[in-house]
XYZ file of C-alpha atoms in Angstrom:
203
model
C -12.586 70.959 240.631
C -11.334 73.781 242.660
C -8.210 73.231 244.630
C -8.784 73.807 248.255
C -7.297 72.556 251.499
C -10.045 70.044 251.473
C -8.927 68.601 247.976
C -5.320 68.218 248.969
C -3.744 65.177 250.339
C -1.153 65.098 253.223
C 1.572 62.622 253.964
C 4.045 62.697 256.822
C 7.726 61.918 257.194
C 10.571 62.891 259.438
C 12.262 66.169 259.935
C 15.386 67.030 262.144
C 17.475 69.959 263.219
C 20.995 70.448 262.140
C 23.571 71.854 264.578
C 23.253 75.653 264.886
C 26.896 76.476 264.451
C 27.787 77.074 260.808
C 31.388 76.548 259.285
C 31.700 80.246 259.156
C 30.959 80.591 262.795
C 27.505 82.040 262.233
C 24.494 80.639 264.038
C 22.258 78.655 261.654
C 18.743 77.399 262.273
C 18.620 74.654 259.645
C 16.411 71.587 259.570
C 16.339 68.878 256.915
C 14.147 65.828 256.142
C 12.311 63.849 253.625
C 8.749 65.031 252.463
C 8.359 61.948 250.540
C 10.208 58.608 250.335
C 9.977 56.309 247.090
C 8.659 52.695 247.002
C 7.602 52.454 250.653
C 4.238 51.226 251.187
C 2.135 53.304 253.642
C -1.168 51.972 255.128
C -3.459 54.984 254.748
C -6.802 53.250 255.887
C -8.178 49.992 257.131
C -11.783 48.956 256.488
C -13.355 45.647 257.389
C -9.758 44.130 258.028
C -8.449 45.248 254.598
C -5.481 47.596 254.600
C -5.480 50.220 251.772
C -2.030 51.190 250.925
C -0.115 53.768 248.802
C 3.418 53.984 247.408
C 5.262 56.812 245.565
C 6.838 56.007 242.349
C 10.439 57.178 241.696
C 9.270 59.325 238.728
C 6.306 60.935 240.635
C 7.844 64.414 240.948
C 8.726 64.676 237.245
C 6.840 67.563 235.916
C 5.330 68.497 239.295
C 4.804 72.194 240.063
C 7.223 73.141 242.763
C 8.295 76.594 241.837
C 6.774 78.250 244.901
C 6.597 76.029 247.793
C 6.399 77.210 251.459
C 7.311 75.744 254.905
C 5.045 76.300 257.685
C 3.717 74.738 260.874
C 0.642 72.466 260.619
C -0.112 73.659 257.078
C -1.023 77.139 258.344
C 0.227 80.473 259.808
C 3.136 82.640 258.339
C 5.644 80.717 256.205
C 9.035 80.167 257.886
C 10.892 79.307 254.880
C 10.152 79.527 250.929
C 11.594 78.253 247.746
C 11.259 81.595 246.017
C 13.721 83.436 248.430
C 16.148 80.412 248.746
C 15.403 79.638 252.303
C 13.702 76.362 251.356
C 15.344 73.737 248.946
C 13.567 70.764 247.534
C 15.835 67.988 245.913
C 14.598 64.857 244.331
C 17.281 62.108 245.024
C 17.377 58.316 244.972
C 15.390 58.090 248.337
C 12.804 60.624 247.753
C 12.023 64.313 247.987
C 14.559 65.808 250.482
C 14.063 69.331 251.939
C 16.464 71.656 253.476
C 15.310 74.859 255.180
C 16.850 77.857 257.026
C 14.420 78.918 259.678
C 16.418 81.845 261.022
C 14.769 84.516 259.014
C 11.716 84.966 261.138
C 10.732 84.783 264.773
C 8.276 81.885 264.163
C 10.800 80.091 262.272
C 13.517 80.261 265.130
C 10.914 79.011 267.653
C 10.037 76.167 265.490
C 13.807 75.404 265.022
C 14.133 75.103 268.721
C 11.077 72.849 269.066
C 12.322 70.575 266.365
C 15.888 70.709 268.033
C 14.336 69.841 271.322
C 12.363 66.868 270.067
C 9.004 68.334 270.710
C 8.192 68.159 266.857
C 9.877 65.674 264.767
C 7.429 65.025 261.689
C 6.853 66.716 258.518
C 4.024 66.746 256.224
C 3.624 67.775 252.739
C 0.425 68.934 250.865
C -0.149 67.910 247.177
C -2.533 67.085 244.403
C -2.136 64.009 242.145
C -1.802 64.052 238.393
C -1.396 60.240 237.646
C -1.931 57.193 239.505
C -2.429 53.411 239.213
C -4.352 51.195 241.402
C -4.093 47.542 242.121
C -7.430 46.354 243.296
C -6.273 42.891 244.207
C -3.570 44.330 246.498
C -5.542 47.433 247.537
C -2.468 49.492 246.517
C -2.377 52.937 244.894
C 0.846 53.947 243.248
C 1.245 57.638 242.557
C 3.010 57.933 239.448
C 2.648 61.877 239.000
C 2.127 64.678 241.271
C 0.447 67.887 239.929
C 1.488 70.314 242.373
C 3.267 70.409 245.800
C 1.698 73.313 247.976
C 3.788 73.213 251.207
C 5.934 71.264 253.434
C 5.047 71.549 257.188
C 6.463 70.710 260.552
C 3.658 69.023 262.284
C 2.811 67.993 265.818
C 0.456 65.172 264.904
C 1.184 63.130 261.746
C -1.461 63.556 259.118
C -2.164 59.907 258.529
C -2.089 58.585 262.030
C -5.620 57.316 262.636
C -8.154 59.889 262.357
C -7.062 62.578 259.775
C -9.888 63.076 257.150
C -7.403 64.595 254.831
C -4.984 61.636 254.553
C -7.897 59.167 254.518
C -9.871 60.912 251.678
C -8.882 58.630 248.724
C -8.449 55.332 250.714
C -11.764 55.773 252.576
C -13.489 56.612 249.255
C -12.057 53.553 247.581
C -12.835 51.257 250.478
C -16.339 52.310 250.592
C -16.654 51.940 246.830
C -15.371 48.300 246.827
C -17.527 47.536 249.874
C -20.613 48.822 248.051
C -19.709 46.749 244.958
C -19.324 43.565 246.918
C -22.564 44.230 248.731
C -24.313 44.815 245.426
C -22.899 41.486 244.051
C -23.910 39.733 247.279
C -27.498 40.989 247.060
C -27.665 39.968 243.344
C -26.403 36.405 244.206
C -29.114 36.248 246.913
C -31.814 37.416 244.613
C -30.748 34.858 241.980
C -30.726 32.188 244.454
C -34.179 33.007 245.798
C -35.512 33.081 242.182
C -33.939 29.701 241.602
C -31.640 30.940 238.971
C -28.147 29.430 239.034
C -24.924 31.339 238.097
C -24.604 28.927 235.030
C -28.110 29.923 233.704
C -27.298 33.721 233.844
């Protein structure tokens, strides 16, 4: 399957601006935050009263492709930081995937820094594809155990999984519809057997 914006997933966490004054007296436009947090369940979707959740395993980033990741705004437009030129740093620690970025290199980046510092933007989303996962159907919980690739980290004005985002709901919605269809199929079969006078013990 081709990797397109429609086949990527997005999750949202917090980002904050650091003080502008550096230790050497130079002005900095640095921000930091966590693009992912380990072992915290997130409700991605609710269907017929059932919550479909996701959790990120502590080893999920092992082997993930992260050599060229950009930071941008709302997953689009010009990059304001990038791992390849050292303005974006991704670090996996005990909490999750930590990001630190210097947004001072572009006009768009400096504007974004001011919006983050002013509290107009305080969320960060990251785009990814999954390599390995486990699913507990009884708990309706997906555990991501391996990311294939991290595409970007983005400062966002509207969190990716709040309510109506198609991108964030893609897996959870598909699983909910699959489970609902299976339950409906079992219900119809039970009804058909009942009408035919066939008990469960006889089948």
